[in-house]
Short mmCIF file of C-alpha atoms in Angstrom, two decimals:
data_model
loop_
_atom_site.label_atom_id
_atom_site.label_comp_id
_atom_site.label_asym_id
_atom_site.label_seq_id
_atom_site.Cartn_x
_atom_site.Cartn_y
_atom_site.Cartn_z
CA MET A 1 14.61 55.09 82.54
CA ILE A 2 11.88 52.64 82.72
CA HIS A 3 11.92 50.32 79.80
CA SER A 4 10.16 46.86 79.11
CA THR A 5 9.29 46.94 75.46
CA ALA A 6 11.26 44.78 73.05
CA ASN A 7 12.99 45.79 69.81
CA VAL A 8 13.15 49.57 70.64
CA ALA A 9 15.80 51.32 68.58
CA ALA A 10 18.00 53.73 70.71
CA THR A 11 21.25 55.61 70.91
CA VAL A 12 23.04 55.81 74.28
CA GLU A 13 25.99 58.14 74.57
CA LYS A 14 29.02 57.78 76.99
CA ASP A 15 31.78 60.61 77.33
CA ILE A 16 35.31 59.26 77.56
CA GLU A 17 38.20 61.34 78.75
CA GLY A 18 41.29 60.94 76.58
CA TYR A 19 44.61 59.74 78.10
CA SER A 20 47.50 62.00 78.36
CA GLY A 21 50.86 62.06 80.02
CA GLU A 22 50.56 59.74 83.23
CA GLN A 23 46.79 59.44 82.89
CA ASP A 24 45.85 56.14 81.15
CA ASN A 25 42.10 56.69 81.40
CA PHE A 26 41.12 53.21 80.76
CA TYR A 27 37.45 52.29 81.03
CA PHE A 28 35.71 49.04 81.69
CA LEU A 29 33.26 49.56 78.76
CA ALA A 30 29.95 47.73 77.79
CA SER A 31 27.46 48.13 75.14
CA PRO A 32 23.98 49.11 76.49
CA VAL A 33 22.42 47.95 73.21
CA ALA A 34 22.07 44.71 71.39
CA SER A 35 24.21 44.15 68.19
CA CYS A 36 25.99 47.57 68.30
CA ASP A 37 28.33 48.05 65.51
CA ALA A 38 31.88 48.08 66.76
CA SER A 39 32.73 51.33 64.77
CA CYS A 40 31.08 53.30 67.56
CA VAL A 41 34.33 53.02 69.59
CA LYS A 42 36.77 53.04 66.65
CA THR A 43 37.61 56.83 66.69
CA GLY A 44 40.77 58.53 66.75
CA THR A 45 43.80 56.58 68.45
CA TYR A 46 42.24 53.94 70.75
CA ASP A 47 42.71 50.56 72.51
CA LEU A 48 40.06 48.06 72.77
CA PHE A 49 40.60 44.70 74.61
CA SER A 50 38.38 41.87 75.86
CA TYR A 51 39.54 39.45 78.41
CA ASP A 52 39.44 35.61 77.74
CA GLU A 53 39.14 33.74 81.06
CA LEU A 54 39.92 30.46 79.21
CA THR A 55 43.50 31.53 78.20
CA HIS A 56 44.00 34.47 80.85
CA TYR A 57 44.84 36.76 77.95
CA TRP A 58 43.67 40.21 77.00
CA ILE A 59 42.54 40.00 73.38
CA ASN A 60 43.12 42.96 71.19
CA GLN A 61 39.76 43.99 69.52
CA LYS A 62 41.08 46.82 67.37
CA ASN A 63 40.73 44.86 64.10
CA VAL A 64 37.31 43.21 64.90
CA ASN A 65 34.71 44.47 62.47
CA ASP A 66 31.82 42.59 64.28
CA ASN A 67 29.35 43.89 66.59
CA LEU A 68 30.02 44.56 70.32
CA SER A 69 28.35 42.10 72.59
CA SER A 70 25.90 43.56 75.17
CA THR A 71 27.02 41.12 77.71
CA ILE A 72 30.94 41.14 77.11
CA GLY A 73 32.93 43.78 78.97
CA TYR A 74 35.79 45.65 77.15
CA LEU A 75 38.82 47.46 78.29
CA TYR A 76 38.95 50.69 76.45
CA ALA A 77 41.09 54.00 76.19
CA ASN A 78 41.48 56.73 73.61
CA SER A 79 43.99 59.40 73.01
CA SER A 80 41.29 62.27 72.86
CA ASP A 81 38.07 63.00 74.54
CA GLN A 82 35.25 61.13 72.95
CA THR A 83 31.62 60.83 73.13
CA LEU A 84 30.87 57.13 72.09
CA SER A 85 27.46 56.54 70.50
CA PHE A 86 25.93 52.92 70.85
CA SER A 87 23.10 52.45 68.54
CA GLY A 88 20.79 49.36 68.50
CA THR A 89 17.86 47.94 70.18
CA LEU A 90 17.44 48.17 73.96
CA ILE A 91 17.39 44.99 76.19
CA PRO A 92 14.30 44.94 77.95
CA SER A 93 14.31 42.45 80.85
CA GLU A 94 16.78 40.76 83.13
CA ASP A 95 19.72 39.25 81.46
CA ASP A 96 21.80 36.34 82.44
CA VAL A 97 25.51 35.91 81.54
CA THR A 98 27.14 32.54 81.86
CA ILE A 99 30.74 32.84 83.03
CA SER A 100 33.51 30.23 83.00
CA ASN A 101 35.50 29.04 85.84
CA LEU A 102 37.77 26.44 84.59
CA SER A 103 40.41 26.66 87.33
CA HIS A 104 43.62 26.85 85.34
CA GLN A 105 45.71 27.50 88.21
CA ALA A 106 46.80 30.83 86.86
CA ASP A 107 48.66 33.16 89.01
CA VAL A 108 46.29 35.95 88.55
CA LEU A 109 42.60 36.40 87.43
CA ASN A 110 41.71 32.68 87.71
CA GLY A 111 37.98 32.34 87.16
CA PHE A 112 37.46 36.07 86.48
CA ASN A 113 35.33 37.33 83.66
CA LEU A 114 34.87 40.84 82.27
CA VAL A 115 31.11 41.17 81.74
CA GLY A 116 29.07 44.28 80.62
CA ASN A 117 25.97 45.96 81.97
CA PRO A 118 23.61 45.17 79.17
CA PHE A 119 21.16 47.90 79.87
CA ALA A 120 20.84 51.67 79.03
CA CYS A 121 20.19 52.11 82.82
CA HIS A 122 21.74 51.33 86.18
CA ALA A 123 21.85 47.63 86.71
CA TYR A 124 22.60 45.22 89.65
CA ILE A 125 24.10 41.74 89.76
CA ASN A 126 23.69 38.91 92.17
CA GLN A 127 27.22 38.86 93.48
CA ASP A 128 30.42 40.82 94.38
CA PHE A 129 32.09 42.40 91.68
CA TYR A 130 35.19 44.64 90.73
CA ILE A 131 35.09 47.93 89.05
CA LEU A 132 37.94 50.17 87.53
CA ASP A 133 38.21 53.49 89.52
CA ASN A 134 40.93 55.92 88.50
CA GLY A 135 42.94 53.28 87.06
CA LYS A 136 42.76 50.81 89.90
CA VAL A 137 40.57 47.80 90.10
CA ILE A 138 38.71 47.86 93.42
CA LEU A 139 36.37 45.28 94.96
CA ASN A 140 32.71 46.24 95.54
CA GLU A 141 31.41 43.77 98.15
CA THR A 142 27.84 45.18 98.16
CA GLN A 143 25.28 43.86 95.70
CA ASP A 144 23.10 47.04 96.08
CA TYR A 145 25.71 49.17 94.35
CA PRO A 146 24.64 50.18 90.79
CA ILE A 147 26.64 49.35 87.59
CA LYS A 148 26.28 52.30 85.44
CA PRO A 149 25.16 52.20 81.83
CA CYS A 150 28.07 51.43 79.43
CA GLU A 151 29.99 49.88 82.28
CA ALA A 152 31.66 46.62 82.65
CA VAL A 153 32.64 44.76 85.76
CA PHE A 154 34.98 41.72 86.67
CA VAL A 155 33.17 38.94 88.36
CA LYS A 156 34.68 35.68 89.73
CA ALA A 157 33.13 32.33 88.87
CA THR A 158 32.64 30.17 91.86
CA GLU A 159 31.68 27.04 89.79
CA GLU A 160 31.75 25.96 86.18
CA SER A 161 29.01 27.42 84.10
CA HIS A 162 28.36 30.00 86.75
CA SER A 163 25.59 32.47 85.78
CA VAL A 164 25.43 36.18 86.75
CA THR A 165 22.15 37.83 86.48
CA PHE A 166 21.83 41.67 85.60
CA SER A 167 18.68 43.21 86.96
CA LYS A 168 17.34 46.63 86.64
CA SER A 169 15.79 46.41 90.12
CA MET A 170 17.73 47.59 93.17
CA PRO A 171 17.73 44.86 95.91
CA LEU A 172 15.07 45.28 98.50
CA LYS A 173 17.57 45.55 101.45
CA SER A 174 19.27 48.57 100.09
CA ASN A 175 19.60 51.87 101.52
CA ARG A 176 22.11 53.31 98.99
CA SER A 177 21.41 56.18 96.69
CA ILE A 178 22.37 56.17 93.08
CA ASP A 179 24.81 58.79 92.14
#
């Protein structure tokens, strides 16, 4: 997808495999459109959380009736297979997300923020990030690895008011292919 026109309405779909038995099938999820109605993920029996770096808590979002933010990442699972439909306006250009690093001296996840790919296409960010892969959080140390549409990643702030930039352009040094 090549997109550079503001205020274009779109619907982006993502297939979610439901959890069963020992398979949790949690996803790091993100809205690829601006101001997406949260009802798009509220189907069937589901879990929806955001991560708050300030308190180091996962915040349950099941009762939130607001829109999903295009830059906040969510942890999501559903009891059955779903096709989620995100409807709204596409975000046309690079997008900066300011993340916090308040150095709370927490035992885990100190300075980490869950941020979402705000685009309806693959995106790249300007630092290392962590992804959720088969229920495990793994580090990706290459900035030329694409973040898929509707996907969120964990990033660690290295200073207060640290900014992460999402870009639609693959870094020039890259020799990786997109799956």
